[in-house]
mmCIF file of C-alpha atoms and ligand atoms in Angstrom:
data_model
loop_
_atom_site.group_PDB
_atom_site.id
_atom_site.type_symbol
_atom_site.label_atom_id
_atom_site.label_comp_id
_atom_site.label_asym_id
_atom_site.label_seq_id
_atom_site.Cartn_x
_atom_site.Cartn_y
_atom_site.Cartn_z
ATOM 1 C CA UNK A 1 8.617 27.821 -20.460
ATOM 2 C CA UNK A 2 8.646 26.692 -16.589
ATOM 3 C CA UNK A 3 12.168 25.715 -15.260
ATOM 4 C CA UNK A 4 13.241 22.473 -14.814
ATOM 5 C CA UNK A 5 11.922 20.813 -11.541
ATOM 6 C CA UNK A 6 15.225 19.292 -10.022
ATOM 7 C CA UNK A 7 14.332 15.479 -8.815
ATOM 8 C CA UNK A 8 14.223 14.031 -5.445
ATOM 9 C CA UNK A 9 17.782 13.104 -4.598
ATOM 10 C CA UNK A 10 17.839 9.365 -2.980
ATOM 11 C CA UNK A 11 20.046 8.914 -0.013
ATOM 12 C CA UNK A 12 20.293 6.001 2.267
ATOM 13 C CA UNK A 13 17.656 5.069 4.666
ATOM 14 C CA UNK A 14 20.347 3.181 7.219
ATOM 15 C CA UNK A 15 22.264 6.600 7.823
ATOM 16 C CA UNK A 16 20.640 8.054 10.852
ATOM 17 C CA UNK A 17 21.657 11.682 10.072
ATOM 18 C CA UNK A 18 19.537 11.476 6.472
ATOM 19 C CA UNK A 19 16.242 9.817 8.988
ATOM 20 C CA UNK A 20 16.913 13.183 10.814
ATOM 21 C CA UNK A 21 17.459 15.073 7.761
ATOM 22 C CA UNK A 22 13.931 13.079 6.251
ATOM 23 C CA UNK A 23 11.808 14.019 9.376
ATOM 24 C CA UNK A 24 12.869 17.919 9.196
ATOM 25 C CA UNK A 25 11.950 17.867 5.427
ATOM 26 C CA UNK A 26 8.346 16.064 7.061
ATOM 27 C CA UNK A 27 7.839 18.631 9.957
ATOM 28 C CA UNK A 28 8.497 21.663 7.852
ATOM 29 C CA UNK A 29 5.468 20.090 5.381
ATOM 30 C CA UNK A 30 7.349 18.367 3.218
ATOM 31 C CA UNK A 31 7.022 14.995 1.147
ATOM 32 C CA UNK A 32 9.732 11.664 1.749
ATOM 33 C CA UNK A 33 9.139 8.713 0.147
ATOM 34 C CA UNK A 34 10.069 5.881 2.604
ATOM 35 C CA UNK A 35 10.644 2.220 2.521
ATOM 36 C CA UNK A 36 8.379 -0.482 4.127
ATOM 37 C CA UNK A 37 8.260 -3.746 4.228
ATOM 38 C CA UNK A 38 4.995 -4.138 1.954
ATOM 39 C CA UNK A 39 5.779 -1.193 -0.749
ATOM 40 C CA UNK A 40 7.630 2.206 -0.547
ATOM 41 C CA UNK A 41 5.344 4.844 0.847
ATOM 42 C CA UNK A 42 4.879 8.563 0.395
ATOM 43 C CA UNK A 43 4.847 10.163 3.903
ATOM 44 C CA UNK A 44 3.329 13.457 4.899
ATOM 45 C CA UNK A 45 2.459 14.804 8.524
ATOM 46 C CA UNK A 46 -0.786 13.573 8.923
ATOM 47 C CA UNK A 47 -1.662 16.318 11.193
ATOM 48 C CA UNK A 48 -0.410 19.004 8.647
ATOM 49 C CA UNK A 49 -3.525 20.139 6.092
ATOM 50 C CA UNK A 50 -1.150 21.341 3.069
ATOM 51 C CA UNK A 51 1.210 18.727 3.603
ATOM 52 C CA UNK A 52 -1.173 16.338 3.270
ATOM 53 C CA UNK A 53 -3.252 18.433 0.153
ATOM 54 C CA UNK A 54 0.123 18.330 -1.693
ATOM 55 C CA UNK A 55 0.441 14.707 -1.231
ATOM 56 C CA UNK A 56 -2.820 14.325 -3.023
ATOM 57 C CA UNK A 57 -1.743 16.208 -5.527
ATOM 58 C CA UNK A 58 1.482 14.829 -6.136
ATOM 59 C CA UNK A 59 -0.094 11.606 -6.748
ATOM 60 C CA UNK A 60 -2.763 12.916 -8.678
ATOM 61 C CA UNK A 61 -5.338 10.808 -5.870
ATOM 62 C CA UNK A 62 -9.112 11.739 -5.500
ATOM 63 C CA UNK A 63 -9.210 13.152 -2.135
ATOM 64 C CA UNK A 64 -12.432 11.256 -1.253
ATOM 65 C CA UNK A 65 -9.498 8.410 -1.280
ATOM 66 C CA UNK A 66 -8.387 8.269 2.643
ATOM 67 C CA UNK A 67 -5.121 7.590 3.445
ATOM 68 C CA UNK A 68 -3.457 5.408 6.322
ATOM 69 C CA UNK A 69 -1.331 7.016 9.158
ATOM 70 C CA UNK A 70 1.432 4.836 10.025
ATOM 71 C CA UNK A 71 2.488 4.644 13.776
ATOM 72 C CA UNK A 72 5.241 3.041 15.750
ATOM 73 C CA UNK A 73 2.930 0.980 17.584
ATOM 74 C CA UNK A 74 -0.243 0.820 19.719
ATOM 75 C CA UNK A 75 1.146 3.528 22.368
ATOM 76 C CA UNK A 76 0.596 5.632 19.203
ATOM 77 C CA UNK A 77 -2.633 4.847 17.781
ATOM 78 C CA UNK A 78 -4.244 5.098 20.900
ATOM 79 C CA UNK A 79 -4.220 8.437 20.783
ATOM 80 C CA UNK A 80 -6.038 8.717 17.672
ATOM 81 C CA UNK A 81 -8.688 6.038 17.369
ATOM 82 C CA UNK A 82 -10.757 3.555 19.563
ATOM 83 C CA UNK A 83 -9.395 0.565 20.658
ATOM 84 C CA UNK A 84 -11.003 -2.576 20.901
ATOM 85 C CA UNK A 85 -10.009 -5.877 22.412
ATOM 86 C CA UNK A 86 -9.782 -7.367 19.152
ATOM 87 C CA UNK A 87 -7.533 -4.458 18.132
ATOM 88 C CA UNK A 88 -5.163 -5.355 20.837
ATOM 89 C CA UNK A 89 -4.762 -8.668 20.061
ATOM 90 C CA UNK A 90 -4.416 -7.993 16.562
ATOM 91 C CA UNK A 91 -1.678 -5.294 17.269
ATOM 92 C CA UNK A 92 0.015 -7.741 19.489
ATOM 93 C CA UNK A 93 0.076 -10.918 16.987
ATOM 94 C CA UNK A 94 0.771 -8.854 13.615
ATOM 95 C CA UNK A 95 2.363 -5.499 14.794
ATOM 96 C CA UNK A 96 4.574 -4.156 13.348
ATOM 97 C CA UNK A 97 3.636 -5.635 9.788
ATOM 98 C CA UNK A 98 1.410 -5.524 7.453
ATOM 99 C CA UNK A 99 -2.004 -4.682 8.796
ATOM 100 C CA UNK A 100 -3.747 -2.210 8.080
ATOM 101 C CA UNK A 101 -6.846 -1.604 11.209
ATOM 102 C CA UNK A 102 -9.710 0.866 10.205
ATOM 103 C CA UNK A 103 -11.235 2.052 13.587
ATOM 104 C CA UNK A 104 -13.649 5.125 15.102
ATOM 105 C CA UNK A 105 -11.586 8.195 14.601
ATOM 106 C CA UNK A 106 -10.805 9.703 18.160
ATOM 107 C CA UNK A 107 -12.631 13.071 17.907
ATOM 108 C CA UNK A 108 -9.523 14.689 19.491
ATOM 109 C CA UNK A 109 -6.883 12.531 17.172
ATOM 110 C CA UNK A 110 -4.664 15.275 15.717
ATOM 111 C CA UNK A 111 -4.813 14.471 12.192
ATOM 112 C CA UNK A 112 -6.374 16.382 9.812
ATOM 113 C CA UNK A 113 -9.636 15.854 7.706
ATOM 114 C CA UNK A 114 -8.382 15.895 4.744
ATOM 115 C CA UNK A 115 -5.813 12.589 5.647
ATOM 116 C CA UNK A 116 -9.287 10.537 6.129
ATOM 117 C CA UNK A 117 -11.700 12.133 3.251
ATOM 118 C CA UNK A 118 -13.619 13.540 6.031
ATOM 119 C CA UNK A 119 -14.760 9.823 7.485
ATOM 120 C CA UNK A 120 -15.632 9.046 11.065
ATOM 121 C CA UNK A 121 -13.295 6.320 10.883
ATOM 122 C CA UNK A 122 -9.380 5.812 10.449
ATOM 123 C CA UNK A 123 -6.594 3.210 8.846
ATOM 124 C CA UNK A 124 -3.978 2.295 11.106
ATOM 125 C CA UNK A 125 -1.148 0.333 10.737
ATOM 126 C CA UNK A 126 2.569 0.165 12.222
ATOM 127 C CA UNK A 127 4.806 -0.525 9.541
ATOM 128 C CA UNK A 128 7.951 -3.187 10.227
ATOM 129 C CA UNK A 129 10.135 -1.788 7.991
ATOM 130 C CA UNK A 130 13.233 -0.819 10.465
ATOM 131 C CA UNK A 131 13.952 2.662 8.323
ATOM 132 C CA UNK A 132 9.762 3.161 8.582
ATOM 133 C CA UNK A 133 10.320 2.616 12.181
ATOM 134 C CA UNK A 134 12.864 4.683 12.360
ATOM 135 C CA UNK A 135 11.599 8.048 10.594
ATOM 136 C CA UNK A 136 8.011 7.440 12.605
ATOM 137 C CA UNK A 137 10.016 7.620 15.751
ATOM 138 C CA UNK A 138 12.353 10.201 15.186
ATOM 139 C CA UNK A 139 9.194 12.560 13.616
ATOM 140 C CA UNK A 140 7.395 11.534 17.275
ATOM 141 C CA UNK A 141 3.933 11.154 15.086
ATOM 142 C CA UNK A 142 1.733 9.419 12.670
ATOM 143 C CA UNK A 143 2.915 9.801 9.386
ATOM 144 C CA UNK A 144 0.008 9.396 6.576
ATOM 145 C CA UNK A 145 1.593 7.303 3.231
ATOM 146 C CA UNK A 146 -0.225 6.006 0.633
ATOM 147 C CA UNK A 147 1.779 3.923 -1.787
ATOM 148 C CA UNK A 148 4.445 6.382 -3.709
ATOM 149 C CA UNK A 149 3.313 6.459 -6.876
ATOM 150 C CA UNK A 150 1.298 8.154 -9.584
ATOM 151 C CA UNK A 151 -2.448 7.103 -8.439
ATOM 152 C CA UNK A 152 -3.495 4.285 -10.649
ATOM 153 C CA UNK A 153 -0.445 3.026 -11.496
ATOM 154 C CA UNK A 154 1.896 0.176 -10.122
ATOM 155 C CA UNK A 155 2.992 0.410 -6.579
ATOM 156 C CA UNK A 156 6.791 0.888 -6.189
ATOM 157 C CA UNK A 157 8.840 -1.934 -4.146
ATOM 158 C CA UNK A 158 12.238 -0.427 -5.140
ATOM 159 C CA UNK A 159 13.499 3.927 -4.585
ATOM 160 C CA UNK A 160 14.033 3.804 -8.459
ATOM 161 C CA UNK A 161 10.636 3.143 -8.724
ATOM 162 C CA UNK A 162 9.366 6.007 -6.876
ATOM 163 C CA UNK A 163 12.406 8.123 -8.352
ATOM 164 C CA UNK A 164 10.608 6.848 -11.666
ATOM 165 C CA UNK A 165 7.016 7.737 -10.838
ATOM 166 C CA UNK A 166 7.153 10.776 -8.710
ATOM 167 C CA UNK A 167 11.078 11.504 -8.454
ATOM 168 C CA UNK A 168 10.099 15.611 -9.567
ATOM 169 C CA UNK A 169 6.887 16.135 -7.384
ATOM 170 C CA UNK A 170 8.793 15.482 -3.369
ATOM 171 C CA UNK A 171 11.400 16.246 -1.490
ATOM 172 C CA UNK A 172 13.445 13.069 -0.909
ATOM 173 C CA UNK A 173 13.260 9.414 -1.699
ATOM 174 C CA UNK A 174 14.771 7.080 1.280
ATOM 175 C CA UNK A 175 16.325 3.990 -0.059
ATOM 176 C CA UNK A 176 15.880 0.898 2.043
ATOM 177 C CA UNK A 177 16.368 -1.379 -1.232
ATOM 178 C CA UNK A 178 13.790 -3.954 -2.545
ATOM 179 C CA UNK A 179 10.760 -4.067 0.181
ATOM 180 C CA UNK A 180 10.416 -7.911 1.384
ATOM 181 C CA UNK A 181 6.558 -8.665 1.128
ATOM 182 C CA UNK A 182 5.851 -7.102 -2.177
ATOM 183 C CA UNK A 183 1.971 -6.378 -1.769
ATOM 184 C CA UNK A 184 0.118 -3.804 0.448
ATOM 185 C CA UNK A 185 -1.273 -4.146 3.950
ATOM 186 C CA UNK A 186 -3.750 -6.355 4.474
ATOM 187 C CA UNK A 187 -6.901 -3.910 5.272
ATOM 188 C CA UNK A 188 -9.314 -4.558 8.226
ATOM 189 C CA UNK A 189 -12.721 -2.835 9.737
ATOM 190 C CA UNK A 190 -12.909 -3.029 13.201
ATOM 191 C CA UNK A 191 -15.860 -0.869 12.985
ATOM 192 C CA UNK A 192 -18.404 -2.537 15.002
ATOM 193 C CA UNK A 193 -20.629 -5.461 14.116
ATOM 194 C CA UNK A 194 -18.330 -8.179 12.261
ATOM 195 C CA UNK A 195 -14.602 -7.859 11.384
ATOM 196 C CA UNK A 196 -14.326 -6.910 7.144
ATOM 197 C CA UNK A 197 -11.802 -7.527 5.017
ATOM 198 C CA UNK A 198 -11.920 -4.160 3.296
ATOM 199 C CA UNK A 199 -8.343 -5.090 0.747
ATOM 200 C CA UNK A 200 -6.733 -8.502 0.817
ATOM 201 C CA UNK A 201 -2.950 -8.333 1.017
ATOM 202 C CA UNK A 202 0.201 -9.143 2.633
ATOM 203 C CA UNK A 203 -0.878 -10.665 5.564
ATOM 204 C CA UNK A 204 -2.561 -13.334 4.446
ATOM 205 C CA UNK A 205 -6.815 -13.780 5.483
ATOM 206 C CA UNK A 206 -6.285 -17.235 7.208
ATOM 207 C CA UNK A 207 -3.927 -15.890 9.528
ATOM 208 C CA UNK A 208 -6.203 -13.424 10.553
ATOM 209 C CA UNK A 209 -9.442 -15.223 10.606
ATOM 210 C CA UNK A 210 -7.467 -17.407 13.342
ATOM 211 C CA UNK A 211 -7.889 -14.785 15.823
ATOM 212 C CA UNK A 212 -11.541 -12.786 14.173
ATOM 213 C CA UNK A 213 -13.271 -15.512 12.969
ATOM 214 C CA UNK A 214 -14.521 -15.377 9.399
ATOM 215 C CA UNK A 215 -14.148 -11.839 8.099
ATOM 216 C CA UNK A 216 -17.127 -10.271 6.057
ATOM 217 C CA UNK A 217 -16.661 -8.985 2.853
ATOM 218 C CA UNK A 218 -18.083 -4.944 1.597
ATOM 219 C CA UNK A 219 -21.058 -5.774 0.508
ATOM 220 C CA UNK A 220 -22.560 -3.096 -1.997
ATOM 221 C CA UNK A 221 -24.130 -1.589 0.243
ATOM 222 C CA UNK A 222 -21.072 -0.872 2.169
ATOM 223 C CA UNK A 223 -19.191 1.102 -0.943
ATOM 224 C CA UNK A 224 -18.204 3.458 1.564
ATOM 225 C CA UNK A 225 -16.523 1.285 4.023
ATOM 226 C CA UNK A 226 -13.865 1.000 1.442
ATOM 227 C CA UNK A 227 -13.469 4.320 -0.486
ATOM 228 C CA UNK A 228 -10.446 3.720 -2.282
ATOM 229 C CA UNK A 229 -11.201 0.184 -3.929
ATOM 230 C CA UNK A 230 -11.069 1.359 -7.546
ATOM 231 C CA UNK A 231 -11.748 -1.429 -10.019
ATOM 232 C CA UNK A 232 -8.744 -0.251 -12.220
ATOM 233 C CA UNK A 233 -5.383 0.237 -10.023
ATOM 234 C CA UNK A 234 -2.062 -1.105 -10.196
ATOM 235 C CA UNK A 235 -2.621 -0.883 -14.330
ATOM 236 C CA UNK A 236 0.578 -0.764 -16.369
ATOM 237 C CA UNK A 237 0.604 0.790 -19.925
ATOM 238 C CA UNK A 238 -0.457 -2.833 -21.407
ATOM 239 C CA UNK A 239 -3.682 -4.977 -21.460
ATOM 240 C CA UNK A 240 -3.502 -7.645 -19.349
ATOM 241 C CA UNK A 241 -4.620 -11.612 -19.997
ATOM 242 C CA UNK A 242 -5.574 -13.619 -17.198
ATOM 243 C CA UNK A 243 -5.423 -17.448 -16.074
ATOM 244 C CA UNK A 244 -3.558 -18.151 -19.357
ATOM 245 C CA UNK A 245 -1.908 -20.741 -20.510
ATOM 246 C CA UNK A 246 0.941 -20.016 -22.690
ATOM 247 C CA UNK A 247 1.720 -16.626 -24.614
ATOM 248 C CA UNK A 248 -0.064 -15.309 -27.982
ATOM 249 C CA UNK A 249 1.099 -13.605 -30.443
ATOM 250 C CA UNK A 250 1.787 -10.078 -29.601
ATOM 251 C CA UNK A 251 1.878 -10.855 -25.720
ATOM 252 C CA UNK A 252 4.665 -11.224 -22.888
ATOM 253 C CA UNK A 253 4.396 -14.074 -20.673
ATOM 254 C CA UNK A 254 4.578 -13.837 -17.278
ATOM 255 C CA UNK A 255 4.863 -17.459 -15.826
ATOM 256 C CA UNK A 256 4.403 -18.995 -12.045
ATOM 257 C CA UNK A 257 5.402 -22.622 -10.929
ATOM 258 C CA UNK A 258 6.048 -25.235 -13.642
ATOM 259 C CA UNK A 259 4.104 -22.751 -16.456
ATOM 260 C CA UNK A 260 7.237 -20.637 -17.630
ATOM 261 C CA UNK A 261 7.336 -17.485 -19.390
ATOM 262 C CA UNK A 262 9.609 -14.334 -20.293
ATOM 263 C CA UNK A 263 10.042 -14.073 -16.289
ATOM 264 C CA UNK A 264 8.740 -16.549 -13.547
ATOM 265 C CA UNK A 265 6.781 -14.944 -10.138
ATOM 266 C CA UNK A 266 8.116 -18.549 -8.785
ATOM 267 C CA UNK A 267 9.634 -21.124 -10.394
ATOM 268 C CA UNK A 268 9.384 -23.357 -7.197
ATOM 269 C CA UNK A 269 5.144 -22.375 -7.331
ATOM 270 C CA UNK A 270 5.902 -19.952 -3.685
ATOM 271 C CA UNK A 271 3.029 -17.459 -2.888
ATOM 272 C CA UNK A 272 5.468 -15.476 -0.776
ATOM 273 C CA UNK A 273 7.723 -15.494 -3.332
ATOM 274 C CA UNK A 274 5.316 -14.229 -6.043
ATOM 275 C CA UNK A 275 4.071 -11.582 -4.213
ATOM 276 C CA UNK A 276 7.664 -9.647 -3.240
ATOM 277 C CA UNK A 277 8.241 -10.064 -7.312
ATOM 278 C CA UNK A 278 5.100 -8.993 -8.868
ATOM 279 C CA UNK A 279 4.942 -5.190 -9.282
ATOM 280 C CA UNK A 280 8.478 -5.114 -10.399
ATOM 281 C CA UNK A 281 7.883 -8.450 -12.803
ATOM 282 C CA UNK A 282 4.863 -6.418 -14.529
ATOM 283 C CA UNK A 283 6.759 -3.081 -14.817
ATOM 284 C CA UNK A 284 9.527 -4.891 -16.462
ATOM 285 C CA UNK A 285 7.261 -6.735 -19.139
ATOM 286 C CA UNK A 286 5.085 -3.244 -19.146
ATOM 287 C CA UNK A 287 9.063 -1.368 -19.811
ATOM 288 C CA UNK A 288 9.240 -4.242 -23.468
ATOM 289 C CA UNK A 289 6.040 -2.342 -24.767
ATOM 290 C CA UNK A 290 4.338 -5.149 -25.546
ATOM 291 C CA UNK A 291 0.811 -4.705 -26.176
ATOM 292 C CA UNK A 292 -0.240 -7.083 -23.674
ATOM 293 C CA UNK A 293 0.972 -9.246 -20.595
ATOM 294 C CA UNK A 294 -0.884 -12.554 -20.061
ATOM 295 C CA UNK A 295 -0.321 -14.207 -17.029
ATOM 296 C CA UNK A 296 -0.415 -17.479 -15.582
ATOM 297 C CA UNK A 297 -2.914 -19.228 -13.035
ATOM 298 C CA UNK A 298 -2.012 -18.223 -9.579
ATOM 299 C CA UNK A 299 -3.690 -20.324 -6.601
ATOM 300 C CA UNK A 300 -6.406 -18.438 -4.891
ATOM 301 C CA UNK A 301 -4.738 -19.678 -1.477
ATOM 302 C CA UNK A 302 -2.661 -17.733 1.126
ATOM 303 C CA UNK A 303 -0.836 -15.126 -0.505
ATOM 304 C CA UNK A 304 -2.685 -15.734 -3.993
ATOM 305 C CA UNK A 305 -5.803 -14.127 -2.871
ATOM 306 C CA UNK A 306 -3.958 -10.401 -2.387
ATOM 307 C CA UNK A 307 -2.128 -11.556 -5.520
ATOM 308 C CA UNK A 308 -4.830 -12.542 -7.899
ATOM 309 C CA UNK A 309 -6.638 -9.100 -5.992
ATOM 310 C CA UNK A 310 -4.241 -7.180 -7.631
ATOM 311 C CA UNK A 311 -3.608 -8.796 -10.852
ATOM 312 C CA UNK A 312 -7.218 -8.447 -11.411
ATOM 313 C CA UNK A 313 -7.215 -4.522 -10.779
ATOM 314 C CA UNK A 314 -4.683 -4.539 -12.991
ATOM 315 C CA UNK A 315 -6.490 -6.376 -15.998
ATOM 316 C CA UNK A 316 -9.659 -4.071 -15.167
ATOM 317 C CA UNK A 317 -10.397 -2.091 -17.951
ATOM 318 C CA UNK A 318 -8.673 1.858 -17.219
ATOM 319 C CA UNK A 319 -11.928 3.944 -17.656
ATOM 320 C CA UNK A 320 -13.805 2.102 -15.220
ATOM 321 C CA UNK A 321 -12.489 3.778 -12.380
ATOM 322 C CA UNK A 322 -14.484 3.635 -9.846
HETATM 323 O O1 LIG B 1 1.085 -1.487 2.724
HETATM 324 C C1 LIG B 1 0.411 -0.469 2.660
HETATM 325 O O2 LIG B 1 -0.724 -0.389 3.147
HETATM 326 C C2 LIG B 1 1.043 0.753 1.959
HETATM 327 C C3 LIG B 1 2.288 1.152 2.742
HETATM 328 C C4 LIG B 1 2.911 2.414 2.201
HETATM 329 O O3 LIG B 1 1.984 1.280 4.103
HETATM 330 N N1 LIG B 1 0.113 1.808 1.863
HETATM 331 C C5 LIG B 1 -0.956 1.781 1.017
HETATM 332 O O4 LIG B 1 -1.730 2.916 1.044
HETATM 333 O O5 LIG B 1 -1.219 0.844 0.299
HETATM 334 P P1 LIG B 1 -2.827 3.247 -0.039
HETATM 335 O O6 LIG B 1 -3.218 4.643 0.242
HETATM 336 O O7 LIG B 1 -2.308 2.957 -1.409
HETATM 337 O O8 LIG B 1 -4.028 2.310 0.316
HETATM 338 C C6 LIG B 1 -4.797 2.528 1.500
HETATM 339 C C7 LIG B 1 -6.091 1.776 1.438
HETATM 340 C C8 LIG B 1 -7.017 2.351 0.386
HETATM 341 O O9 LIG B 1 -7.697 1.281 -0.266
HETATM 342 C C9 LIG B 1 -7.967 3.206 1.230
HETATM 343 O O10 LIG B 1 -9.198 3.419 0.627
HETATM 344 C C10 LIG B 1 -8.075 2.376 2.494
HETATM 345 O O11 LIG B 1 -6.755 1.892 2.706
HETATM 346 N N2 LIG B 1 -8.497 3.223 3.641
HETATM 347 C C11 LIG B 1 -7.795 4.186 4.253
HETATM 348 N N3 LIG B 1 -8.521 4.780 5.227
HETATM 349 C C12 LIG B 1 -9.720 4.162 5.246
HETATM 350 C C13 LIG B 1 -10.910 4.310 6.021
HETATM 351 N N4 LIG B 1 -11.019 5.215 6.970
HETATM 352 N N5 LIG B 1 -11.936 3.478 5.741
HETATM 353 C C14 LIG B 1 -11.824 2.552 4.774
HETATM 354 N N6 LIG B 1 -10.744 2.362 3.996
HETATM 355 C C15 LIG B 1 -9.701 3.148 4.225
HETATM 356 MG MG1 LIG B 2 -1.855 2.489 -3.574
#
């Protein structure tokens, strides 16, 4: 029989000696869970090889899956990736926050290959979460963190989540409490050629397109631009229903605007709204075993785009991974 594995304790991100006590844990190869303001993230030193190999494996992620190394601003991703003008002013406008900006890997960046599956290129993004902030600056490096939970699963916007998911498999969960924008980094290529829109999210596309002009979308052909886009993600235990209308037998209701249900993204019909409540509305309906969540309409408009994006990963069926 293997001994217990004792679980993460969770201590409070505000206190300034447990940021100091979270970036030791980091530099000595270690694995914190920290809150940002799109979801809580599972940091590792993106420059360490095991640290970042036992992040994969905690999470049970397929390593040709990169991950995104969070920085405290552009004085910090300079030194790992090229830097276009449109970079700048997209740093400037929507830095810190969340935007994510794949760009040409610096040959000399000192991360290791294993953070980006190998690729040429790199995600980037400076997180405006002030605890984020914090344990970025007081580590003095990029800090790689996919979303901290079990890969596949629902992405954790509260420390009981990730206590929940992956509480035995790191070192220590920072608690920031609920994150405010719900969803994940919107994801860009800045890769030459036009600006794509590699993963919708929490920055919503209009704001974006106001400074790049219409963003492409992957084509097929351009699988590779975005590795990690599995078809089935963010999948509780139960089926999901789509666009429906009102509840059938056997299913939880999960409502938005005037269409009620067993909980309500948004009474008042906000995007915003709906998207900081959405991974913890489906993991409480997922929690009364119900055999199936159906879900009302959500507008395809600002915020509903990353929304309906993830709701639809979510409804994909769970074999059809990739
Ligand atoms: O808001 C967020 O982005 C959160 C918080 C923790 O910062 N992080 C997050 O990480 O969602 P993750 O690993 O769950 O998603 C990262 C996405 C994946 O779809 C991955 O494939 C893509 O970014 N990505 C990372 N590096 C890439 C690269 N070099 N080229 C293309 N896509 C990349
Ligand atoms: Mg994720």
């Amino acid at each position: 029989m293997s001994a217990p594995v004792k679980p993460a304790p969770i201590k409070p991100a505000s206190d300034p000696a447990v940021i100091e006590e979270a970036a030791a844990i980091l530099k000595a190869g270690g694995l914190v869970a920290m809150p940002t303001e799109t979801v809580y993230g599972l940091a590792a030193d993106a420059g360490n090889p095991d640290a970042v190999a036992r992040l994969y494996a905690a999470k049970g992620r397929p390593r040709f899956n990169p991950l995104i190394a969070h920085v405290a601003g552009p004085n910090m991703a300079w030194r790992l990736a090229g830097w276009p003008d449109l970079a700048d002013q997209l740093a400037e406008t929507f830095w810190p926050g969340p935007l994510t900006l794949v760009l040409p890997k610096r040959p000399d960046a000192p991360i290791a290959d294993i953070a980006n599956a190998g690729l040429d290129s790199i995600a980037l993004r400076a997180p405006r979460h002030a605890a984020a902030q914090a344990l970025i600056r007081a580590f003095d490096g990029p800090l790689v963190a996919p979303s901290a939970n079990p890969s596949g699963g629902i992405s954790p916007t509260t420390a009981q989540h990730v206590a929940d998911g992956l509480g035995e498999r790191i070192d220590l969960i920072l608690d920031g409490g609920a994150c405010p924008v719900g969803l994940e980094s919107t994801v860009i290529a800045l890769l030459g050629g036009t600006p794509t829109l590699l993963r919708p999210g929490g920055l919503a596309r209009r704001q974006i397109e106001a400074i790049t002009g219409r963003l492409a979308e992957p084509g097929s052909e351009d699988t590779l631009l975005a590795p990690g886009m599995m078809k089935s993600h963010y999948a509780p235990n139960a089926t999901m229903r789509l666009n429906a209308s009102a509840a059938e037998a056997g299913e939880v209701f999960l409502g938005f605007g005037p269409i009620n249900g067993d909980l309500n993204l948004s009474p008042g019909g906000d995007l915003a709204e709906a998207a900081t409540g959405l991974f913890a509305a489906l993991r409480a309906l997922d929690a009364r075993g119900a055999a199936r969540i159906a879900v009302a309409p959500i507008p395809d408009e600002g915020l509903g785009e990353a929304i309906n994006d993830r709701l639809q990963r979510a409804a994909a069926p769970k074999d059809d991974l990739i």
